[in-house]
Amino acid sequence: MADPVTKHPTLIEGARASRTSIALKFLMAVSGLVFVGFVLGHMYGNLKAFAGHDAFNEYAHHLRELGEPMLPHEGFLWIMRVGLLVALVVHVWAAVALWRRAQKARPIKYVVKKHTGAIPASRLMRTGGLTILIFLVWHLINFTIGKVNVQGGETDDPYNLLVDTFDVWWMTLIYLAAMAMLGAHLHHGVWSACQTLGITGTAQSRARAKTLSLALAIVIAGGFSLVPIAVLAGIID
Amino acid sequence: MTDMPDTTLTSDTSHDEPTAGEYDDAAGYYTLGDPIQDAKAPAGPIADRWQTRKFEARLVNPANRRKLSIIIVGTGLAGGAAAATLGEAGYNVKSFCYQDSARRAHSIAAQGGINAAKNYKEDGDSVHRLFYDTVKGGDYRSRESNVYRLAEVSVNIIDQCVAQGVPFAREYGGLLDNRSFGGVQVSRTFYARGQTGQQLLIGAYQAMERQVAAGTVEEFTRHEMLEVIVADGRARGIIARDMVTGEIETHLADVVVLASGGYGNVFYLSTNAMGSNVTAAWRAHRKGAYMANPCYTQIHPTCIPVSGEHQSKLTLMSESLRNDGRIWVPKKKEDCTKDPRDIPEEDRDYYLERIYPSFGNLVPRDIASRQAKNVCDEGRGVGPLVGDFRRGVYLDFADAIKRLGEDAVREKYDNLFDMYERITGENPYQVPMRIYPAVHYVMGGLWVDYDLQSTIPGLFVTGEANFSDHGANRLGASALMQGLADGYFVLPHTIRDYLSEGPFEKIDESHEAVVEARKSVEDRVAKLLSINGTRSVDSYHKELGHIMWEYCGMERTAEGLRKAIDMIRELRADFWTNVKVLGAADTLNQSLEKAGRVADFFELGELMCIDALNRRESCGGHFRAESQTEDGEALRHDDEFAYVAAWEFTEGDEPPVLHKEDLVYTAIEMKQRSYK
Amino acid sequence: MTDGMNLTLNIWRQTGPDDKGSIHSYQVEGISSDMSFLEMLDVLNEQLNARGEEPIAFDSDCREGICGMCSLMINGEAHGPEVTTTCQLHMRSFKDGDTITIEPWRASAFPVIKDLVVDRGALDRIIQSGGYISANTGSAPEANSVPVPRDKAMRAFNVATCIGCGACVAACPNGSASLFVGAKITHLGELPQGQPERYSRVVDMVGQHDHEGFGGCTNIGECAAACPKEIPLDVISQLNKDLRTALKQGH
């Protein structure tokens, strides 16, 4: 009888650090931190909307010229795009691998299970991540690749596209919901990355990492939300 | 300093009471056999004996070691350490435990610490003093050469454990810390907060797991040894039951080591683990290994009292608590139900401080326990009524908190205080703790010679399962020392001498000894399952425990012991006709496991009573009411009882045979203990 | 006993590794609040035995919170609602009329043997793969020859209190044993004696951890909340850090 209880898996030989589940987590952490840097910059750019039409468009244009003449036109932008794409692939791939591993690790679920010790955000990482991914696709179609103006207005003026988009209440709602998810994702994700990178070895540093992740979550999600709310409220038009 | 030789009372042989020789209390319950002797300890000065023995022990060529197989039953300090060490040496080791992992053996529960004669405190400790204290603490009923060796190797144990990563307590300078423990007046106890046993066991376990990975040790967890195979006069293997599949397995080897722990669970309630049992040792006893001093039981004074009939086990709290806590009961019976904080100082009886002004609350375990029983028997116990008595005394930290501050007390004892609060629901920082003695350790066990070999050639016994080092009473922090001494430093040398004669002639499963052993196990399992009576195994175990505690506990009388023997025989007969064991043999069946263990406890309990009946003297953990001084202290009779009682099993209704090993002391003078 | 609690127990029963298993419901009456949780199950088992039903199999041994043998998922929490082991959980944590659901640890690396009993051999194998310091008996230097800074010794001790019960795995939504592995890595890694094998140890232990089918850690923290010995989450940080260093050193 192939008895699962008495059959002893042997010890593995030649284990490699790069083949472990922790190595996957490193990839998650590093690619995640790339996104944190990106969204911080992105948010800063968005806030230019408060400075008016010209300032915002100039900023968008400047991004294309950044690094010139060392870099070709739009060079920086493309480097960033490629970098982000790689990070995205890595982040999603590692997440799927870890998710599948978790599924296999507990095939039979508990009848009753409490989640003592877990913050709600930590339990939203997978669904939240998926939501953000779907949002990202729409967001790129909306503003970058497709340039869809739901009001049918012009699309090659970034500021006007932004205002037209968030003038529509349900667009703002989608956007805010996505930012809430992003906030939750960062709230656990930043802390988790610190932990994964092994920089939270004491109770103190753990508390600091938790504060930092909450602060980043609030600043980023809040910062992004300001512009659409301002547009909808008529502060930006 | 009453610990110094010149201030203790010398043996008082001039008393007027009749000497024990005029009685033979156990007449009719035993027959007297030939005396027995340890033939392995070399002669000569005691300090040289172990070196001599190690040198004389024959060697085994490293290339031959892998051809030699060793079975070790039990994975506690003695068994785990031995498996690791013998595995490292290159022998083929098979290790068995009934738990689901080797790391769970009950050594893990030892709290206080481990003694070693390192003399790091420069307070006058030495190998000789540790030896002296251990023999004296054991009330001169241990074998001196074994004890000396124990003290000698104690220093190596600490080195070994530190090298393995055992996180002992340290001072700010990074060096090891020591404390004084259990009434000893030098600081020789190494500790890891209140979890010393756990840390030492994990060290041994990890060393053993390393050998599992190396392929020299094969582990069999959830396996219970049910019979020893004795073929052509040698122990050659065991029959074990795989507790998961129920399969009865035969394991053969060149030598068998029992490191299966103590049998305190014969009392049902004890501080032992639920699964601790005598079966491995008892099966060996039935096959010819003598059982020595089975009546020597250590009753630990600082346990959490019983709260009701449902109680399944007792929890010990480290006796380090006695360093700062003061033990008392009310002077008046009517105060026993009052809130202790409302009882004024003058109405409290700090009875240990009163009776033993020099040692006070730090008297040895046996004395602290018996006095607690005495005050409770007088009706001055506290806590809930259990049966007819309140079984508890106060251990009060109010003075310590006043003197040192609550924070200092918390730092020292917080894990113990937390444990107490969790179990009782009372906060010991505010209300005095209640404590009561509980069976904790057995000094008795299978008889072994200096090589730790039993009377069956090829059957070695280590740790609590043997009898040799603690005499009639064990000192605090010495059990861990003995387990690791046996496992790391003694057995690997002595077993080598035996194995140098091997490999022995190959036997297989068709050997008649194997067939017979297997059949007896199978028959017994089938019998237990087929009785299908009306009473559960636990109910029998509880009743047996009650008999043992009542008549073979802290105070024993000839009349009580005879009564107990009759009661046990009756109960045992009833068990074999009326026990109800449900379930099947070929699956995990916890009732069946318990039934087999309880069946052996009946036979052991009877022998303990016979041994106690025979020993009409009071020594260490064995207090005979007939042998006490005028003021109620234990009275030894060295003229009559300075011997090890080694019992031989006899088939059928024949009474057991008593073989006496005379205890000869060359390096120490026998004295009556006094802690006044 | 006249007073006491009456409880409904929903208990997972499974006759063997191959059985599908299901929840069965039992009633117990007159339970004293001074009983331990396992003594309450003893009472139930005595009742079952008396009426000819096979008692419920569950693990326990020392019953004083140190051996790590007891397990049980109690109302969705490993070792129940208090920060302690199941054997040290007392019925005063419950009240009359409560319904208590009792399940075995759930993880593919911990297959159920029977009822509430699981096989935790995977944890032993993780130790075998490197959770030790190689120090053959007799080869040890004098114990005080290597001083250990007290704070490092303290940290090593604090995490060496792990009892290997598996509650961290049971509680973890990913079925990860990272807290267990991290505790051992930190214990041995804090001590000077543990340095020579420090980085091969972490790679081998994590490799075995993954091989056994435990999940990856997502730093949620349910493990540390369930740990009866309160081993903090920073051991996982230490584990990650040591693995990162091992990666850099080419292990």
Coordinates of N, CA and C in Angstrom, one line a residue, chain B residues 81 84-85 88 98-104 106 108-109 111 118 120 158-160 162-168 170-176 192-195 198-199 202 205-207 209-213 219 221-222 244 271-276 307 310-316 411 419 421-425 488-489 535-539 580-584 587-591, chain C residues 1 15 17 32 34-36 39 42-43 45-46 48-64 66-69 82-84 88 90 92 113-114 117-121 123-125 127-129 131-150 153-154 156-158 160-165 180 184 187-188 191 193 197 229:
Chain B
A81 N 21.2 10.9 23.2 CA 22.6 11.1 23.3 C 23.4 9.9 22.8
A84 N 23.1 9.4 19.0 CA 23.9 10.3 18.3 C 25.4 9.9 18.4
T85 N 25.8 9.6 19.6 CA 27.2 9.3 19.8 C 27.6 8.0 19.1
E88 N 27.7 8.5 15.4 CA 28.9 9.2 15.0 C 30.1 8.2 14.9
Y98 N 8.0 6.1 21.2 CA 6.5 5.9 21.0 C 5.9 7.2 20.5
Q99 N 6.6 8.4 20.8 CA 6.1 9.7 20.4 C 6.2 9.8 18.9
D100 N 5.6 10.9 18.4 CA 5.6 11.1 16.9 C 6.9 11.7 16.5
S101 N 7.8 12.1 17.4 CA 9.1 12.6 17.1 C 10.0 12.4 18.2
A102 N 11.3 12.2 17.9 CA 12.3 11.9 18.9 C 12.4 13.1 19.9
R103 N 12.0 14.3 19.4 CA 12.2 15.5 20.2 C 11.3 15.6 21.4
R104 N 10.3 14.7 21.4 CA 9.2 14.9 22.4 C 9.4 14.0 23.7
H106 N 10.2 12.7 27.3 CA 9.8 13.5 28.5 C 11.0 14.2 29.2
I108 N 12.3 16.4 28.1 CA 12.0 17.8 27.6 C 11.4 18.6 28.7
A109 N 10.7 18.0 29.7 CA 9.9 18.7 30.6 C 10.7 19.1 31.9
Q111 N 12.9 21.2 34.2 CA 12.9 22.7 34.2 C 14.2 23.2 34.7
K118 N 32.0 22.1 37.5 CA 33.0 22.9 36.8 C 33.7 23.9 37.7
Y120 N 33.0 26.9 38.3 CA 33.2 28.2 37.7 C 33.1 29.4 38.7
I158 N 28.8 19.7 29.9 CA 28.5 21.1 29.6 C 29.3 21.5 28.3
D159 N 30.5 21.1 28.2 CA 31.3 21.4 27.0 C 30.6 20.9 25.8
Q160 N 30.1 19.7 25.8 CA 29.5 19.1 24.7 C 28.2 19.9 24.3
V162 N 27.3 23.0 25.0 CA 27.6 24.3 24.5 C 28.1 24.2 23.1
A163 N 28.9 23.2 22.7 CA 29.3 23.1 21.4 C 28.2 22.8 20.4
Q164 N 27.1 22.1 20.9 CA 26.0 21.8 20.1 C 25.0 23.0 19.9
G165 N 25.3 24.1 20.7 CA 24.4 25.3 20.6 C 23.3 25.3 21.6
V166 N 23.5 24.6 22.7 CA 22.5 24.7 23.8 C 22.6 26.1 24.4
P167 N 21.5 26.9 24.4 CA 21.6 28.3 24.8 C 21.5 28.4 26.4
F168 N 22.5 28.0 27.1 CA 22.5 28.2 28.5 C 22.5 29.7 28.9
R170 N 23.7 33.0 30.5 CA 25.1 33.6 30.5 C 25.1 34.9 31.3
E171 N 26.3 35.2 31.7 CA 26.4 36.5 32.4 C 26.8 37.6 31.4
Y172 N 26.8 38.8 31.8 CA 27.1 39.9 30.8 C 28.4 39.8 30.1
G173 N 29.4 39.2 30.8 CA 30.6 39.0 30.1 C 30.6 37.9 29.1
G174 N 29.5 37.2 28.9 CA 29.4 36.2 27.9 C 29.7 34.8 28.4
L175 N 30.1 34.7 29.7 CA 30.5 33.3 30.2 C 29.2 32.7 30.8
L176 N 29.3 31.4 31.1 CA 28.1 30.7 31.6 C 27.8 31.0 33.0
A192 N 18.9 26.9 31.5 CA 18.4 27.7 30.4 C 17.0 28.1 30.8
R193 N 17.0 29.2 31.5 CA 15.7 29.7 32.1 C 15.0 28.5 32.8
G194 N 13.7 28.3 32.6 CA 13.1 27.2 33.2 C 12.9 26.0 32.2
Q195 N 13.7 26.0 31.2 CA 13.5 25.0 30.1 C 14.8 24.3 29.8
Q198 N 14.4 20.9 28.0 CA 14.0 21.1 26.6 C 15.3 21.4 25.8
Q199 N 16.1 22.3 26.3 CA 17.3 22.8 25.5 C 18.3 21.6 25.3
I202 N 16.8 19.0 22.9 CA 16.9 19.5 21.5 C 18.3 19.3 21.0
Y205 N 18.8 15.7 20.4 CA 17.9 15.4 19.2 C 18.5 15.8 17.9
Q206 N 19.0 17.0 17.9 CA 19.6 17.6 16.7 C 20.9 16.7 16.3
A207 N 21.6 16.4 17.3 CA 22.8 15.6 17.0 C 22.4 14.2 16.5
E209 N 19.5 13.6 14.8 CA 18.9 13.8 13.5 C 20.0 14.0 12.5
R210 N 21.1 14.6 12.9 CA 22.3 14.7 12.0 C 22.7 13.3 11.6
Q211 N 22.7 12.4 12.5 CA 23.1 11.0 12.2 C 22.1 10.3 11.3
V212 N 20.8 10.7 11.5 CA 19.8 10.1 10.6 C 20.1 10.5 9.2
A213 N 20.4 11.8 9.0 CA 20.7 12.2 7.7 C 22.0 11.5 7.1
E219 N 15.5 6.0 12.3 CA 14.5 6.4 13.3 C 13.2 5.6 13.2
T221 N 9.7 6.3 14.8 CA 8.8 7.0 15.7 C 7.5 6.3 15.7
R222 N 6.7 6.6 16.7 CA 5.4 6.0 16.9 C 5.5 4.5 16.8
V244 N 1.0 3.2 14.1 CA 0.2 3.8 13.0 C -0.6 2.6 12.3
T271 N 4.0 13.6 37.4 CA 4.4 14.6 36.5 C 5.0 14.0 35.2
N272 N 5.0 12.7 35.1 CA 5.4 12.1 33.8 C 4.5 12.4 32.7
A273 N 4.9 12.2 31.5 CA 4.1 12.4 30.3 C 3.0 11.3 30.3
M274 N 1.9 11.5 29.5 CA 0.8 10.6 29.5 C 1.3 9.2 29.0
G275 N 2.2 9.2 28.1 CA 2.7 7.9 27.5 C 3.8 7.2 28.3
S276 N 4.4 7.9 29.3 CA 5.5 7.3 30.0 C 5.1 6.0 30.6
S307 N -7.0 19.4 41.1 CA -8.2 20.3 41.2 C -9.5 19.5 41.2
H310 N -11.3 14.8 37.5 CA -10.9 14.7 36.1 C -9.4 14.7 35.8
Q311 N -8.7 15.0 36.8 CA -7.2 15.3 36.6 C -6.5 14.2 35.9
S312 N -5.8 14.5 34.8 CA -5.1 13.5 34.1 C -3.6 13.5 34.3
K313 N -3.1 14.6 34.8 CA -1.6 14.6 35.1 C -1.3 15.7 36.0
L314 N -0.2 15.7 36.6 CA 0.2 16.8 37.5 C 1.3 17.6 36.9
T315 N 1.4 18.9 37.2 CA 2.4 19.7 36.7 C 3.3 20.2 37.8
L316 N 4.6 20.0 37.5 CA 5.6 20.4 38.4 C 6.0 21.8 38.1
E411 N 11.2 38.7 36.8 CA 12.3 38.3 35.9 C 12.7 36.9 36.2
M419 N 2.6 29.9 34.1 CA 2.0 28.5 34.0 C 1.1 28.2 35.1
E421 N -0.7 30.4 36.8 CA -2.0 31.1 36.6 C -2.8 30.5 35.5
R422 N -2.2 30.0 34.5 CA -2.9 29.3 33.4 C -3.7 28.1 33.9
I423 N -3.0 27.3 34.7 CA -3.6 26.1 35.2 C -4.6 26.3 36.3
T424 N -4.3 27.2 37.2 CA -5.3 27.4 38.3 C -6.2 28.5 38.2
G425 N -5.9 29.5 37.3 CA -6.8 30.7 37.2 C -6.5 31.7 38.3
Y488 N 26.1 10.1 26.4 CA 27.3 10.7 25.7 C 28.6 10.0 26.1
F489 N 28.7 9.8 27.4 CA 30.1 9.5 27.8 C 30.3 8.1 28.5
R535 N -15.3 -2.2 31.8 CA -14.6 -1.0 32.4 C -13.5 -0.5 31.4
S536 N -13.3 0.8 31.4 CA -12.3 1.4 30.5 C -10.9 1.2 31.2
V537 N -9.9 1.2 30.3 CA -8.5 1.1 30.8 C -8.2 2.2 31.8
D538 N -8.6 3.4 31.5 CA -8.3 4.5 32.4 C -8.8 4.3 33.8
S539 N -10.0 3.7 33.9 CA -10.6 3.5 35.2 C -9.8 2.6 36.0
K580 N -12.4 -3.1 28.8 CA -13.0 -2.9 27.5 C -12.1 -2.1 26.7
V581 N -11.6 -2.8 25.6 CA -10.7 -2.1 24.7 C -11.3 -2.2 23.3
L582 N -11.8 -1.0 22.8 CA -12.4 -1.0 21.5 C -11.4 -0.8 20.4
G583 N -11.9 -0.9 19.2 CA -11.1 -0.6 18.0 C -10.4 -1.9 17.6
A584 N -9.5 -1.7 16.6 CA -8.8 -2.9 16.0 C -7.3 -2.9 16.3
T587 N -4.6 -0.7 13.4 CA -4.7 0.8 13.2 C -4.2 1.5 14.4
L588 N -4.1 2.8 14.3 CA -3.8 3.6 15.5 C -4.9 3.3 16.5
N589 N -4.5 2.8 17.7 CA -5.5 2.5 18.7 C -5.0 2.8 20.1
Q590 N -5.3 4.0 20.5 CA -4.7 4.5 21.8 C -5.2 3.8 23.0
S591 N -6.4 3.2 23.0 CA -6.9 2.4 24.1 C -6.1 1.2 24.3
Chain C
M1 N -20.9 15.5 39.2 CA -20.8 17.0 39.2 C -22.2 17.6 38.8
T15 N -11.1 7.5 9.9 CA -10.7 6.2 10.4 C -9.2 5.9 10.0
P17 N -5.7 7.1 7.1 CA -5.1 8.0 6.1 C -6.0 8.1 4.8
S32 N -16.2 20.9 34.1 CA -15.7 21.8 35.1 C -14.7 22.8 34.4
D34 N -12.2 24.0 35.6 CA -10.8 23.7 36.0 C -10.2 22.7 35.1
M35 N -11.0 22.0 34.3 CA -10.4 20.9 33.5 C -9.6 21.6 32.4
S36 N -8.6 20.8 31.9 CA -7.9 21.2 30.7 C -8.8 20.8 29.5
E39 N -8.5 17.1 29.0 CA -9.2 16.4 30.0 C -10.7 16.3 29.7
D42 N -10.9 13.7 27.3 CA -10.8 12.4 28.0 C -12.2 12.0 28.5
V43 N -13.0 13.0 29.0 CA -14.3 12.7 29.5 C -15.2 12.2 28.4
N45 N -14.2 10.8 25.7 CA -13.8 9.4 25.3 C -14.2 8.3 26.2
E46 N -14.3 8.6 27.5 CA -14.8 7.7 28.5 C -16.2 7.4 28.1
L48 N -17.7 7.7 25.2 CA -17.8 6.9 24.0 C -17.5 5.5 24.2
N49 N -16.4 5.3 25.0 CA -16.0 3.9 25.3 C -17.1 3.1 26.0
A50 N -17.8 3.8 26.9 CA -18.9 3.2 27.7 C -20.0 2.8 26.7
R51 N -20.3 3.6 25.7 CA -21.4 3.2 24.8 C -20.9 2.5 23.6
G52 N -19.7 2.0 23.6 CA -19.2 1.1 22.6 C -18.8 1.8 21.3
E53 N -18.5 3.1 21.4 CA -18.1 3.8 20.2 C -16.6 4.0 20.4
E54 N -15.8 3.9 19.3 CA -14.4 4.0 19.5 C -14.0 5.5 19.9
P55 N -13.1 5.5 20.9 CA -12.7 6.9 21.4 C -12.0 7.7 20.2
I56 N -12.0 9.0 20.4 CA -11.4 9.9 19.4 C -9.9 9.9 19.6
A57 N -9.2 9.7 18.5 CA -7.7 9.7 18.6 C -7.2 11.1 18.6
F58 N -6.4 11.5 19.6 CA -5.7 12.8 19.5 C -4.4 12.7 20.2
D59 N -3.5 13.5 19.8 CA -2.1 13.4 20.4 C -2.0 14.3 21.6
S60 N -1.3 13.7 22.6 CA -0.8 14.5 23.7 C 0.2 13.7 24.4
D61 N 1.1 14.3 25.1 CA 2.0 13.5 25.9 C 2.4 14.2 27.2
C62 N 3.2 15.3 27.2 CA 3.6 15.8 28.5 C 2.5 16.5 29.2
R63 N 1.5 17.1 28.5 CA 0.4 17.8 29.0 C 0.9 18.9 30.0
E64 N 2.1 19.4 29.7 CA 2.5 20.6 30.5 C 3.1 21.7 29.5
I66 N 5.2 21.6 26.8 CA 6.5 21.7 26.4 C 7.0 20.7 25.4
C67 N 6.3 19.5 25.3 CA 6.8 18.5 24.4 C 6.3 18.8 22.9
G68 N 5.2 19.5 22.8 CA 4.8 19.8 21.4 C 4.0 18.7 20.7
M69 N 3.6 17.7 21.5 CA 2.9 16.6 20.9 C 1.4 17.0 20.6
E82 N -6.3 30.8 23.4 CA -5.2 31.4 24.3 C -3.9 31.2 23.6
V83 N -2.9 32.0 24.0 CA -1.5 31.8 23.5 C -0.9 30.7 24.4
T84 N -1.1 29.5 24.1 CA -0.5 28.4 24.8 C -0.8 27.1 24.0
Q88 N -2.5 23.0 27.6 CA -2.5 24.0 28.7 C -3.8 24.9 28.6
H90 N -7.4 25.7 29.2 CA -8.4 25.2 30.2 C -9.8 25.6 29.8
R92 N -12.0 27.1 31.4 CA -12.5 28.4 31.8 C -12.4 29.4 30.6
I113 N -3.4 10.9 10.1 CA -3.2 9.4 10.4 C -4.6 8.9 10.8
K114 N -5.2 9.5 11.8 CA -6.5 9.1 12.2 C -7.1 10.2 13.0
V117 N -5.2 13.1 14.7 CA -3.7 12.8 14.7 C -3.1 13.0 13.4
V118 N -2.0 13.8 13.3 CA -1.4 14.0 12.0 C 0.1 13.6 12.1
D119 N 0.7 13.4 11.0 CA 2.1 13.0 10.9 C 3.0 14.3 10.7
R120 N 3.8 14.6 11.6 CA 4.6 15.8 11.5 C 6.1 15.5 11.2
G121 N 6.3 14.3 10.7 CA 7.7 13.9 10.4 C 8.4 14.8 9.5
L123 N 8.8 17.9 9.8 CA 9.6 18.8 10.6 C 10.9 18.2 11.1
D124 N 10.8 16.9 11.4 CA 12.1 16.2 11.7 C 13.0 16.2 10.6
R125 N 12.5 16.0 9.4 CA 13.4 15.9 8.2 C 14.0 17.3 7.9
I127 N 14.9 19.3 10.2 CA 16.1 19.4 11.2 C 17.2 18.5 10.6
Q128 N 16.8 17.3 10.2 CA 17.9 16.4 9.6 C 18.7 17.1 8.5
S129 N 18.0 17.9 7.7 CA 18.7 18.5 6.6 C 19.7 19.6 7.0
G131 N 19.5 21.3 10.6 CA 19.1 22.0 11.9 C 20.0 21.6 13.1
Y132 N 21.3 21.6 12.9 CA 22.1 21.2 14.0 C 23.5 21.9 13.9
I133 N 24.3 21.7 14.9 CA 25.7 22.1 14.8 C 26.5 20.8 14.8
S134 N 27.4 20.6 13.9 CA 28.1 19.3 13.8 C 29.2 19.4 14.9
A135 N 29.0 18.6 16.0 CA 29.9 18.6 17.1 C 29.9 17.2 17.6
N136 N 30.9 16.4 17.1 CA 30.9 15.0 17.6 C 31.2 14.9 19.1
T137 N 30.6 14.0 19.7 CA 30.7 13.8 21.2 C 32.2 13.6 21.5
G138 N 32.7 14.4 22.5 CA 34.0 14.3 22.9 C 35.0 15.3 22.3
S139 N 34.5 16.0 21.2 CA 35.4 16.9 20.5 C 35.2 18.3 20.9
A140 N 34.3 18.5 21.9 CA 34.0 19.9 22.3 C 35.1 20.6 23.1
P141 N 35.4 21.8 22.8 CA 36.3 22.6 23.6 C 35.7 23.0 25.0
E142 N 36.5 23.4 25.9 CA 36.1 23.8 27.2 C 34.9 24.9 27.0
A143 N 33.8 24.7 27.8 CA 32.6 25.4 27.5 C 32.8 26.9 27.6
N144 N 33.7 27.4 28.5 CA 33.8 28.9 28.7 C 34.9 29.4 27.8
S145 N 35.4 28.6 26.8 CA 36.5 29.1 26.0 C 35.9 30.1 24.9
V146 N 34.7 30.0 24.6 CA 34.1 30.9 23.7 C 32.9 31.7 24.3
P147 N 33.2 32.9 24.7 CA 32.1 33.7 25.3 C 31.0 34.0 24.3
V148 N 29.8 34.1 24.7 CA 28.7 34.5 23.8 C 28.1 35.7 24.4
P149 N 28.1 36.8 23.7 CA 27.4 38.0 24.2 C 26.0 37.7 24.7
R150 N 25.7 38.3 25.8 CA 24.5 37.9 26.5 C 23.3 38.2 25.7
A153 N 23.0 35.4 23.2 CA 22.6 34.2 23.9 C 21.1 34.3 24.3
M154 N 20.6 35.4 24.7 CA 19.2 35.6 25.0 C 18.3 35.4 23.8
A156 N 19.1 33.8 21.1 CA 19.1 32.4 20.7 C 18.2 31.6 21.6
F157 N 18.2 31.8 22.9 CA 17.3 31.1 23.8 C 15.9 31.3 23.5
N158 N 15.5 32.6 23.3 CA 14.1 33.0 23.1 C 13.5 32.3 21.9
A160 N 14.9 29.4 20.6 CA 15.1 28.0 20.8 C 14.0 27.3 21.6
T161 N 13.1 28.2 22.1 CA 11.9 27.6 22.9 C 10.9 26.9 22.0
C162 N 11.1 27.0 20.7 CA 10.2 26.3 19.7 C 10.0 24.9 20.1
I163 N 8.8 24.4 20.2 CA 8.5 23.1 20.6 C 8.2 22.2 19.4
G164 N 8.2 22.7 18.2 CA 8.0 21.9 17.0 C 6.6 21.3 16.9
C165 N 5.6 22.0 17.4 CA 4.2 21.5 17.4 C 3.6 21.6 16.1
F180 N 9.0 28.0 11.9 CA 9.7 26.9 12.5 C 11.2 26.9 12.0
K184 N 14.9 28.0 14.1 CA 16.1 27.2 14.2 C 17.3 27.9 13.6
H187 N 18.2 30.6 16.1 CA 18.8 30.0 17.3 C 20.3 29.7 17.0
L188 N 20.6 28.9 16.0 CA 21.9 28.4 15.7 C 22.8 29.6 15.2
L191 N 24.6 32.1 17.6 CA 25.7 31.6 18.5 C 27.0 31.4 17.7
Q193 N 29.1 29.1 17.9 CA 29.3 27.7 17.5 C 28.5 27.4 16.2
E197 N 28.6 26.5 9.8 CA 27.6 25.9 8.9 C 26.4 26.8 8.6
K229 N 4.7 29.5 21.9 CA 5.9 30.0 22.6 C 6.2 31.4 22.2

